[in-house]
Structure formats: C-alpha cells, structure tokens
Short mmCIF file of C-alpha atoms and ligand atoms in Angstrom, two decimals:
data_model
loop_
_atom_site.label_atom_id
_atom_site.label_comp_id
_atom_site.label_asym_id
_atom_site.label_seq_id
_atom_site.Cartn_x
_atom_site.Cartn_y
_atom_site.Cartn_z
CA MET A 266 -0.18 -0.33 0.36
CA ASN A 267 0.62 3.68 -0.53
CA TYR A 268 0.55 6.04 1.96
CA THR A 269 2.67 8.73 1.78
CA SER A 270 2.39 10.77 4.62
CA LEU A 271 3.56 8.26 6.99
CA THR A 272 5.66 6.89 8.65
CA ALA A 273 7.79 3.58 7.97
CA LYS A 274 6.40 1.95 11.69
CA THR A 275 2.19 2.56 10.50
CA ARG A 276 3.72 1.88 7.06
CA ALA A 277 4.54 -1.98 8.40
CA ALA A 278 1.88 -1.98 11.28
CA LEU A 279 -1.17 -1.14 8.69
CA ASP A 280 1.03 -3.91 5.89
CA ALA A 281 0.00 -6.47 8.55
CA LEU A 282 -3.36 -5.81 9.59
CA ALA A 283 -4.59 -5.03 5.80
CA PRO A 284 -5.82 -8.79 5.02
CA LEU A 285 -7.97 -8.65 8.20
CA GLN A 286 -8.57 -4.57 6.99
CA SER A 287 -9.29 -5.86 3.74
CA ILE A 288 -12.41 -8.38 4.71
CA LEU A 289 -13.53 -6.24 7.13
CA GLU A 290 -14.08 -2.21 4.24
CA GLU A 291 -13.93 -4.58 1.10
CA THR A 292 -16.03 -7.75 1.02
CA GLU A 293 -19.98 -8.60 0.90
CA TRP A 294 -20.28 -9.94 4.60
CA LEU A 295 -19.60 -6.93 5.70
CA ARG A 296 -23.05 -5.70 3.82
CA HIS A 297 -24.96 -8.76 5.51
CA SER A 298 -23.59 -8.91 8.79
CA ASN A 299 -26.41 -7.97 10.49
CA ASP A 300 -28.89 -9.60 8.60
CA LEU A 301 -30.59 -13.15 9.82
CA SER A 302 -31.64 -14.39 6.63
CA VAL A 303 -27.43 -15.15 5.56
CA CYS A 304 -25.46 -17.39 7.08
CA ASP A 305 -22.57 -15.75 8.97
CA PHE A 306 -19.65 -17.20 9.65
CA SER A 307 -17.23 -14.94 9.33
CA LEU A 308 -16.43 -13.26 12.48
CA GLY A 309 -17.09 -14.76 16.04
CA ASN A 310 -20.15 -12.33 16.51
CA PRO A 311 -23.54 -13.75 18.95
CA HIS A 312 -26.83 -14.22 16.29
CA GLU A 313 -28.61 -15.53 19.39
CA GLU A 314 -29.86 -13.33 22.12
CA PRO A 315 -26.85 -13.22 24.64
CA ILE A 316 -27.35 -15.19 28.04
CA PRO A 317 -30.14 -13.65 30.05
CA ALA A 318 -27.52 -14.01 32.90
CA PHE A 319 -25.29 -11.09 31.70
CA VAL A 320 -28.09 -8.67 30.44
CA ASP A 321 -29.91 -9.50 34.22
CA ALA A 322 -26.21 -8.63 35.58
CA LEU A 323 -25.86 -5.15 33.60
CA ARG A 324 -29.13 -4.64 34.39
CA ARG A 325 -28.49 -4.77 38.47
CA HIS A 326 -25.64 -2.69 38.13
CA VAL A 327 -26.15 0.42 36.13
CA GLU A 328 -28.87 2.10 39.04
CA PRO A 329 -25.40 4.08 40.53
CA GLY A 330 -25.20 2.07 44.02
CA ASN A 331 -23.02 5.60 45.65
CA LEU A 332 -22.14 8.87 43.87
CA TRP A 333 -18.40 7.14 43.10
CA TRP A 334 -20.00 4.10 40.65
CA TYR A 335 -18.85 5.93 37.55
CA THR A 336 -15.59 7.36 38.29
CA TYR A 337 -12.98 6.52 36.23
CA LYS A 338 -11.78 2.74 36.91
CA MET A 339 -8.60 1.07 37.20
CA ASN A 340 -7.61 -2.15 38.47
CA GLU A 341 -10.28 -2.03 41.26
CA PRO A 342 -9.32 -4.09 44.51
CA GLU A 343 -13.43 -5.41 44.20
CA SER A 344 -12.75 -6.37 40.60
CA ARG A 345 -9.22 -8.02 41.18
CA GLY A 346 -10.56 -9.77 44.16
CA VAL A 347 -13.25 -11.61 41.60
CA VAL A 348 -10.42 -12.58 39.11
CA CYS A 349 -8.15 -13.75 41.58
CA LYS A 350 -10.42 -15.97 43.31
CA SER A 351 -11.86 -17.16 39.94
CA LEU A 352 -8.53 -17.76 38.70
CA ARG A 353 -7.09 -20.17 41.92
CA ARG A 354 -10.08 -22.24 42.00
CA TRP A 355 -10.29 -22.34 38.36
CA ARG A 356 -5.87 -23.59 38.06
CA GLY A 357 -4.86 -24.67 41.82
CA VAL A 358 -2.36 -21.27 41.02
CA ASN A 359 -2.38 -19.45 43.78
CA PHE A 360 -2.14 -16.24 42.43
CA GLU A 361 -1.83 -12.29 44.17
CA GLU A 362 -3.89 -9.96 44.07
CA GLU A 363 -1.57 -7.31 43.22
CA ASP A 364 -0.62 -9.53 39.81
CA ILE A 365 -4.33 -8.66 37.59
CA PHE A 366 -4.84 -6.06 35.99
CA LEU A 367 -8.04 -5.85 34.04
CA THR A 368 -8.10 -4.11 30.65
CA ASN A 369 -10.95 -4.38 28.23
CA GLY A 370 -10.59 -6.89 26.28
CA SER A 371 -7.63 -9.58 25.47
CA THR A 372 -7.31 -6.58 22.58
CA ALA A 373 -5.36 -4.40 25.03
CA ALA A 374 -3.97 -6.87 27.40
CA LEU A 375 -1.41 -8.39 24.41
CA ASN A 376 -1.21 -4.32 23.71
CA VAL A 377 0.04 -3.13 26.94
CA VAL A 378 1.89 -6.59 27.57
CA LEU A 379 4.38 -6.03 24.86
CA ASN A 380 4.61 -1.95 24.83
CA VAL A 381 6.26 -2.87 28.02
CA ILE A 382 8.45 -5.92 26.83
CA VAL A 383 9.25 -4.69 23.61
CA GLU A 384 11.79 -2.41 23.32
CA HIS A 385 13.55 -1.84 19.63
CA GLY A 386 14.42 -4.53 17.79
CA ASP A 387 13.45 -6.73 20.02
CA GLU A 388 12.20 -9.99 18.26
CA VAL A 389 8.34 -11.38 19.42
CA ILE A 390 7.76 -15.26 17.78
CA PHE A 391 3.91 -15.57 16.96
CA ILE A 392 2.97 -19.25 15.52
CA SER A 393 1.00 -19.09 12.32
CA PRO A 394 -1.63 -19.59 11.48
CA PRO A 395 -1.71 -16.51 13.75
CA TRP A 396 -4.52 -13.73 15.14
CA PHE A 397 -5.11 -11.15 12.59
CA GLN A 398 -3.74 -8.50 14.61
CA TYR A 399 0.03 -9.98 16.86
CA GLU A 400 1.93 -8.83 13.68
CA GLY A 401 0.58 -5.47 13.96
CA MET A 402 0.53 -5.02 17.55
CA ILE A 403 3.89 -6.45 17.63
CA ILE A 404 5.55 -3.94 14.67
CA SER A 405 3.45 -0.46 16.57
CA ALA A 406 5.26 -1.53 20.16
CA GLY A 407 8.26 -1.34 18.17
CA GLY A 408 9.58 -5.23 17.67
CA THR A 409 10.38 -7.56 14.93
CA PRO A 410 7.49 -10.19 14.29
CA VAL A 411 9.25 -13.80 13.62
CA ARG A 412 6.41 -15.56 12.31
CA VAL A 413 6.80 -19.50 12.79
CA ARG A 414 4.40 -22.19 11.46
CA ALA A 415 2.89 -24.85 13.19
CA ASN A 416 3.31 -27.98 12.57
CA MET A 417 0.19 -28.11 10.14
CA THR A 418 -0.50 -32.09 10.00
CA THR A 419 -0.98 -32.27 14.27
CA PHE A 420 -1.74 -27.92 14.68
CA ASP A 421 0.41 -28.63 17.55
CA LEU A 422 3.71 -26.00 17.69
CA ASP A 423 6.68 -27.03 16.28
CA LEU A 424 9.17 -27.28 18.69
CA ASN A 425 12.10 -27.17 15.71
CA ALA A 426 11.08 -24.63 14.31
CA ILE A 427 10.90 -22.26 17.00
CA SER A 428 13.84 -23.00 18.84
CA GLY A 429 15.70 -22.45 15.14
CA ALA A 430 13.63 -19.68 15.36
CA LEU A 431 14.75 -18.60 18.76
CA THR A 432 17.58 -16.06 18.99
CA ARG A 433 19.39 -12.87 21.52
CA ARG A 434 17.23 -10.77 20.33
CA THR A 435 14.55 -12.50 20.82
CA ARG A 436 12.01 -11.20 23.67
CA ALA A 437 8.82 -12.80 23.75
CA ILE A 438 6.61 -15.68 22.61
CA ILE A 439 2.67 -15.69 21.72
CA VAL A 440 1.13 -18.52 22.00
CA ASN A 441 -2.51 -19.13 21.95
CA SER A 442 -4.14 -22.68 23.24
CA PRO A 443 -7.00 -23.24 22.15
CA HIS A 444 -6.05 -21.46 19.12
CA ASN A 445 -7.08 -20.00 16.17
CA PRO A 446 -7.93 -21.44 14.17
CA THR A 447 -6.38 -24.68 14.43
CA GLY A 448 -9.35 -25.97 17.35
CA LYS A 449 -5.88 -27.27 19.30
CA ILE A 450 -5.13 -27.26 22.64
CA TYR A 451 -1.41 -27.88 23.56
CA SER A 452 -0.42 -30.56 25.99
CA PRO A 453 1.31 -29.79 28.71
CA GLN A 454 4.34 -31.70 27.37
CA THR A 455 4.66 -29.52 24.10
CA LEU A 456 4.45 -26.95 27.03
CA LYS A 457 6.95 -27.84 29.37
CA ALA A 458 9.19 -28.53 26.34
CA LEU A 459 8.40 -25.41 25.58
CA ALA A 460 9.26 -23.53 28.73
CA SER A 461 12.75 -25.25 28.93
CA MET A 462 13.94 -24.10 25.49
CA LEU A 463 12.72 -21.03 26.93
CA THR A 464 14.42 -21.27 29.63
CA GLU A 465 18.06 -22.17 28.00
CA ALA A 466 17.29 -18.95 25.37
CA SER A 467 17.21 -16.81 27.80
CA GLY A 468 20.14 -17.78 29.59
CA ARG A 469 22.01 -17.56 26.35
CA GLY A 470 20.55 -13.79 25.70
CA GLY A 471 21.47 -13.23 29.72
CA ARG A 472 17.36 -12.02 30.15
CA PRO A 473 14.22 -13.08 30.00
CA VAL A 474 12.47 -14.44 27.41
CA TYR A 475 8.99 -13.77 27.70
CA LEU A 476 5.86 -16.08 27.32
CA ILE A 477 2.45 -14.28 25.98
CA SER A 478 -0.72 -17.44 26.14
CA ASP A 479 -3.39 -16.03 24.57
CA GLU A 480 -5.88 -17.04 26.55
CA ALA A 481 -9.40 -15.59 24.86
CA TYR A 482 -10.68 -19.54 24.62
CA SER A 483 -9.84 -21.27 27.88
CA ARG A 484 -13.06 -21.93 29.03
CA ILE A 485 -14.30 -23.10 24.83
CA ILE A 486 -13.45 -26.85 25.17
CA PHE A 487 -14.51 -30.34 24.39
CA ASP A 488 -14.82 -33.33 24.74
CA GLY A 489 -14.21 -33.14 28.13
CA ARG A 490 -10.67 -31.63 27.63
CA THR A 491 -8.86 -29.78 29.84
CA TYR A 492 -7.22 -27.42 30.11
CA TYR A 493 -3.23 -26.85 30.34
CA SER A 494 -2.04 -22.66 30.87
CA PRO A 495 1.65 -22.34 29.36
CA THR A 496 1.53 -20.47 31.87
CA ALA A 497 1.64 -22.98 34.93
CA PHE A 498 5.18 -24.47 32.85
CA TYR A 499 7.17 -21.20 32.98
CA PRO A 500 7.45 -18.22 35.64
CA TRP A 501 8.14 -15.35 32.77
CA SER A 502 4.62 -15.60 31.65
CA PHE A 503 1.72 -13.09 30.58
CA LEU A 504 -2.09 -14.71 31.43
CA VAL A 505 -3.58 -12.54 28.57
CA TYR A 506 -7.68 -13.86 29.11
CA THR A 507 -10.95 -12.29 27.86
CA TYR A 508 -14.67 -12.44 28.54
CA GLY A 509 -15.23 -11.82 25.26
CA LYS A 510 -15.81 -15.39 24.15
CA VAL A 511 -17.24 -17.44 27.14
CA LEU A 512 -20.32 -15.20 27.45
CA LEU A 513 -20.16 -14.64 23.69
CA THR A 514 -20.05 -10.53 24.20
CA PRO A 515 -17.26 -9.46 22.10
CA GLY A 516 -18.75 -5.26 21.86
CA GLN A 517 -18.62 -5.15 25.54
CA ARG A 518 -15.07 -5.03 26.36
CA ILE A 519 -13.67 -6.40 29.45
CA GLY A 520 -11.19 -9.16 29.92
CA PHE A 521 -7.55 -9.02 32.28
CA ILE A 522 -3.54 -9.93 32.69
CA ALA A 523 -2.42 -11.77 35.06
CA LEU A 524 0.83 -12.44 36.43
CA PRO A 525 1.74 -15.84 37.96
CA PRO A 526 2.98 -15.52 41.35
CA GLU A 527 6.33 -17.52 40.14
CA MET A 528 7.74 -14.28 38.40
CA PRO A 529 10.86 -12.81 39.11
CA ASP A 530 10.26 -9.05 39.55
CA ARG A 531 6.70 -8.60 40.15
CA GLY A 532 7.78 -5.56 41.40
CA ASP A 533 8.38 -3.67 38.49
CA MET A 534 6.42 -5.62 36.15
CA ARG A 535 3.34 -4.61 37.85
CA ARG A 536 3.91 -0.39 38.12
CA ALA A 537 4.76 -1.54 33.80
CA LEU A 538 1.18 -2.45 33.42
CA TYR A 539 -0.62 -0.44 35.11
CA GLY A 540 2.03 2.48 33.40
CA PHE A 541 0.65 1.32 30.12
CA GLN A 542 -2.71 0.18 31.06
CA MET A 543 -2.30 4.61 31.21
CA LEU A 544 -0.78 4.85 28.27
CA ALA A 545 -2.56 2.72 25.95
CA GLY A 546 -5.64 4.87 26.62
CA TRP A 547 -6.94 4.04 29.35
CA ALA A 548 -7.47 -0.18 29.02
CA PHE A 549 -9.51 -0.95 31.26
CA PRO A 550 -12.67 -2.18 31.37
CA ASN A 551 -15.41 0.27 31.45
CA ALA A 552 -17.23 0.96 35.55
CA LEU A 553 -20.62 -1.13 35.39
CA LEU A 554 -18.37 -3.88 33.64
CA GLN A 555 -16.08 -3.99 36.59
CA HIS A 556 -19.19 -3.68 39.32
CA ALA A 557 -21.62 -6.63 37.89
CA LEU A 558 -18.24 -8.41 36.67
CA ALA A 559 -19.08 -10.90 40.30
CA ASP A 560 -21.58 -11.62 38.39
CA LEU A 561 -20.50 -12.09 34.79
CA ASP A 562 -17.09 -14.13 35.92
CA PRO A 563 -19.18 -17.65 36.84
CA ILE A 564 -21.64 -17.34 33.47
CA SER A 565 -20.52 -19.05 30.76
CA ILE A 566 -22.48 -20.20 26.83
CA ASP A 567 -23.59 -23.48 26.66
CA ILE A 568 -20.37 -25.11 25.69
CA GLY A 569 -22.61 -28.17 24.68
CA ARG A 570 -24.58 -27.11 22.60
CA LEU A 571 -21.69 -24.78 21.10
CA GLN A 572 -19.59 -29.03 19.75
CA ARG A 573 -23.19 -30.31 19.19
CA ARG A 574 -23.47 -27.72 16.59
CA ARG A 575 -19.19 -28.36 16.28
CA ASP A 576 -20.91 -31.85 15.31
CA ARG A 577 -23.45 -31.63 13.42
CA LEU A 578 -22.08 -29.38 11.10
CA VAL A 579 -18.00 -30.60 10.50
CA SER A 580 -20.43 -34.21 10.58
CA ALA A 581 -22.88 -32.70 7.70
CA LEU A 582 -19.68 -30.62 5.77
CA ARG A 583 -17.06 -34.39 5.27
CA GLU A 584 -20.32 -36.59 4.41
CA ILE A 585 -21.09 -33.06 1.30
CA GLY A 586 -17.31 -34.05 1.12
CA TYR A 587 -15.08 -31.53 2.24
CA GLU A 588 -12.15 -31.87 4.46
CA THR A 589 -13.04 -30.34 7.44
CA ASN A 590 -10.10 -30.53 10.99
CA MET A 591 -12.03 -31.64 14.51
CA PRO A 592 -11.71 -28.40 17.19
CA GLU A 593 -9.95 -29.06 20.21
CA GLY A 594 -12.10 -25.98 21.54
CA THR A 595 -12.30 -22.35 20.21
CA PHE A 596 -15.46 -20.83 17.75
CA TYR A 597 -13.30 -22.17 14.85
CA VAL A 598 -13.23 -25.30 12.48
CA ILE A 599 -11.01 -25.00 9.76
CA VAL A 600 -12.04 -25.67 6.48
CA ARG A 601 -9.83 -27.17 3.28
CA SER A 602 -11.21 -25.25 -0.13
CA PRO A 603 -11.82 -27.35 -3.28
CA VAL A 604 -9.85 -24.98 -5.53
CA ALA A 605 -6.81 -23.97 -4.58
CA ALA A 606 -7.60 -19.75 -4.53
CA ASP A 607 -9.86 -19.91 -1.44
CA LEU A 608 -10.81 -16.88 -1.57
CA ALA A 609 -12.35 -17.56 -5.27
CA PHE A 610 -14.91 -20.29 -3.17
CA VAL A 611 -14.92 -18.13 -0.44
CA LYS A 612 -16.94 -15.83 -2.41
CA THR A 613 -18.20 -19.00 -4.53
CA LEU A 614 -20.40 -19.55 -0.92
CA SER A 615 -21.18 -15.86 -0.92
CA GLY A 616 -22.95 -16.85 -4.09
CA TYR A 617 -25.24 -18.65 -1.36
CA ASN A 618 -25.28 -16.67 1.08
CA ILE A 619 -22.83 -17.86 3.18
CA PHE A 620 -20.28 -15.77 4.63
CA CYS A 621 -17.14 -17.42 6.44
CA ILE A 622 -13.35 -16.19 6.58
CA PRO A 623 -10.81 -17.10 3.34
CA GLY A 624 -7.34 -18.39 4.43
CA SER A 625 -5.19 -16.33 2.74
CA VAL A 626 -5.49 -13.75 5.22
CA MET A 627 -5.03 -16.10 7.97
CA ASP A 628 -1.29 -17.34 6.55
CA ILE A 629 -3.33 -21.07 5.59
CA PRO A 630 -3.77 -20.47 2.06
CA GLY A 631 -6.29 -23.30 -0.14
CA TYR A 632 -8.74 -23.00 3.44
CA PHE A 633 -11.38 -21.48 4.56
CA ARG A 634 -12.60 -20.78 8.27
CA LEU A 635 -16.21 -21.19 9.64
CA SER A 636 -17.26 -19.89 13.24
CA LEU A 637 -19.47 -21.77 15.29
CA THR A 638 -21.51 -18.57 16.54
CA ALA A 639 -23.19 -18.95 13.10
CA ASN A 640 -27.03 -19.98 15.11
CA ASP A 641 -28.45 -23.20 14.45
CA GLY A 642 -30.33 -22.76 11.61
CA MET A 643 -27.87 -21.19 9.50
CA VAL A 644 -26.41 -24.34 9.46
CA GLU A 645 -29.19 -26.17 8.45
CA ARG A 646 -29.68 -23.63 6.34
CA ALA A 647 -26.17 -23.25 4.90
CA LEU A 648 -25.65 -26.88 4.54
CA PRO A 649 -26.90 -27.15 0.59
CA GLY A 650 -25.53 -24.02 -0.96
CA PHE A 651 -22.44 -25.45 0.81
CA ASP A 652 -23.09 -28.83 -1.36
CA ALA A 653 -23.92 -26.81 -4.51
CA ALA A 654 -20.89 -24.61 -4.42
CA LEU A 655 -18.49 -27.66 -4.00
CA GLN A 656 -20.28 -29.59 -6.77
CA GLU A 657 -19.55 -25.61 -8.74
CA ALA A 658 -15.97 -26.26 -7.88
CA ARG A 659 -15.73 -29.59 -9.02
CA ARG A 660 -17.30 -28.44 -12.84
CA GLY A 661 -15.25 -25.92 -12.71
CA ARG A 662 -12.37 -27.90 -12.45
CA ALA A 663 -13.71 -30.02 -15.56
CA ARG A 664 -13.56 -28.01 -17.71
C1 PLP B 135 -6.67 -15.36 20.01
C2 PLP B 135 -7.45 -14.36 19.64
N1 PLP B 135 -7.07 -13.75 20.33
C3 PLP B 135 -7.63 -12.07 21.07
C4 PLP B 135 -8.99 -12.20 20.43
C5 PLP B 135 -9.49 -10.86 21.09
O1 PLP B 135 -10.40 -10.98 21.62
P1 PLP B 135 -11.11 -9.56 22.10
O2 PLP B 135 -12.12 -8.45 21.09
O3 PLP B 135 -11.89 -9.77 23.53
O4 PLP B 135 -10.09 -8.50 23.19
C6 PLP B 135 -9.35 -13.17 20.36
C7 PLP B 135 -10.48 -12.43 19.52
O5 PLP B 135 -10.45 -12.95 18.88
C8 PLP B 135 -8.84 -13.74 19.13
O6 PLP B 135 -9.89 -15.11 18.59
#
C-alpha cells in the first residue's frame, strides 16, 4: 500500500493488518453482518440473544450504588478480587490480587504487555496461522515479528522451528491455546518442552524471553478435555484473557492480564503494566462491567450446545465431501477449499448466502474458516449451499 504521509513503522503495521482490513472493508459479508437471513460464519459474533444472566447482571449494576459509581475505574480491588478467586479455583494456582490487571478485552491486554516488554528491534515470535492482529501489534510496539509455522498435520507447536527462531534478540513468544483457527489445545508435554527451550534461550541471551499466553478460548473446550495454561510451566509468563468469548459478548469489553506468582521481578512489572494501561488509552474496562464482574465471571455460553453444533457442521460437511479439522476448543472449524484459490471459493459461497473467512488472510491459503457462533438455523440453511458450491467448484475444475 502507498501511504505517503505515514512513518515506516506505521506503514509496516498497517501492511500487517491489511488482510483483516481488506475483508472488513471490501468484502460482501459486512453488508450482511446484521442480517439474520444470511448464514454468517465469518467472525466470532453472536447470532442469538445474549445470555439472560448477562443482561440481568448489567441491569442490576447500572443503577449507581453510591456517588462514585461512574468515576474513573482502573484495576479496582473488587474486580481484582473476583478474578483472583476465580483463577485460584479454576487453575489451582495461588495468584495474588496485585498481579491482576483489568483490561478492556484481550486486544488491549496484549497491546499493553507488548509495549511494556518490547524494545526497538526486539524479536517477538508468533505462531502461524496467527490471530489477525499479532503481527501489527508487535510492529507498533517497536518489535520485529518472527513468524513460526505450526505443524500443519498435527496443528501442534513445531518445537524445532521455534528453537531455530530463538535468537539473542528474542524478547517474547506469543502462544495461543486453544488455538484460533486450528482449535488445537497444546499438551503439557509440548508446553514443558517449550518452557525448557525458553529457559535455555533466556540464559543464552542474558535476559528473560517472555511467554505471552493468549487464553481467549480457555473456557471454550470440547469433549471434556482439560485445558493446560502455558503459564503453569514457565515463570516469565503473562496470562491474557477476555470474557468476550465465554460470554459471547465481544462488544462489551472486559478481560485481564495475570502474572503467575512465580514470576521474578513482579514489583517492577506491576508498576509498568499499570502505567502502560493508562498510556495505552485507558486500557481498563468501563465502570459498569467492573461493578458487574462478580456476577459475570461464573457465566458461560452453553458449551454442550456449541459442541453439538460443531459435530453437526463437521459431520455434514464431511458427508458432502469437504475435508475439515475437528477442533478441540475455540469457535472455529477450518475447511479445505476445493479449489486452491480460497478467496474465489469464499466468493462462490457468498453466492449461496454463506459468509466466511478465506484462509489466505490468516496464512492458511487453500482453506477457509467457519465460526461456530453462527446459529443452528444458519447451519441447517447453509448445508445445501455448501453442497451446491462444492459441485460448482468440481464442475469448474472439470472444465
Ligand atoms: C486468539 C485471539 N486473541 C485475542 C482476541 C481478541 O479478543 P477481544 O476482542 O476480546 O479483545 C481474539 C478475538 O477474536 C482471538 O481470537
């Protein structure tokens, strides 16, 4: 792209974001994003009423309880207490309240962490296929993104490739489990091996290589599996979480950063994170969400229902003739496009009122991604369209 008045860093960050911006701005689905007559599998947006307990909680807390209800809110002690208690129970780790930083979603949390730890020229490893914003965020924090491909057969971390990418300039690695878009949950064995690799690299470089654990989907887990947090295996870790997935309310922005109790130098890190929450544009959740947090924290969308939708969609698509993964967690199913040009096939699908994300915008050309946040009606209505589009592609190939 050609932006004449912008700095090289801004241009590089925008270039990294361009695939996402292009689908947001240029593709057909946006026109239909609030249209219930189409089958929207694109982003992880809800297509059903919000959970009634969520709405009730906001209603209950909207009336001011005192004169200071809507003053500036930061890392409020009550909110920290809710998260700390919940994490202790959930993870069995003795988190401390002072190590919890309330943010407006995990996007803000990732941005704050990167800005705190990255110096100009530092390398930050991220796993590909990646979440859309990692690369641009690393650049905008002054770092150099280093892309490392996952093992595309098992969807596991490719530890040899990570080992090869670790240099003296490596400052951090971003790990996302369960992984968007492959749905993979990394095993304790993989995470232990990663931790010892990072410990060694830290020793070689004379400073810690941090692990940033993006756990956005850590409560969206299927088949009774257990979730293992990468932060449980490595002390120089940041746990980054959002409530936007488990509540399926991504427009009401609340999440957090948590430091594991084993992290050395937590005092300095606490001051830095808090300061950068302010500098990053007040990266705290709004007052109402903080007041409601004790009621929001235990709520979840119906994971059993989401799993049934996964099963229905995956088995129907396979029956039609598509090749798909079977996600262990997250909202996403990835499907092999019947033609190499995934963008063209996504356009074909849109002709049948089916909207989804082409794999080439997340570095998996030849695939497309479906979000299970489409409702059950959309899944059923889309199946004949998936069938017809596949036949159309096969006829095109035969010509
Ligand atoms: C892997 C991953 N990380 C972070 C985010 C951002 O979450 P939020 O919108 O709650 O900040 C998303 C959202 O799609 C995601 O998929």
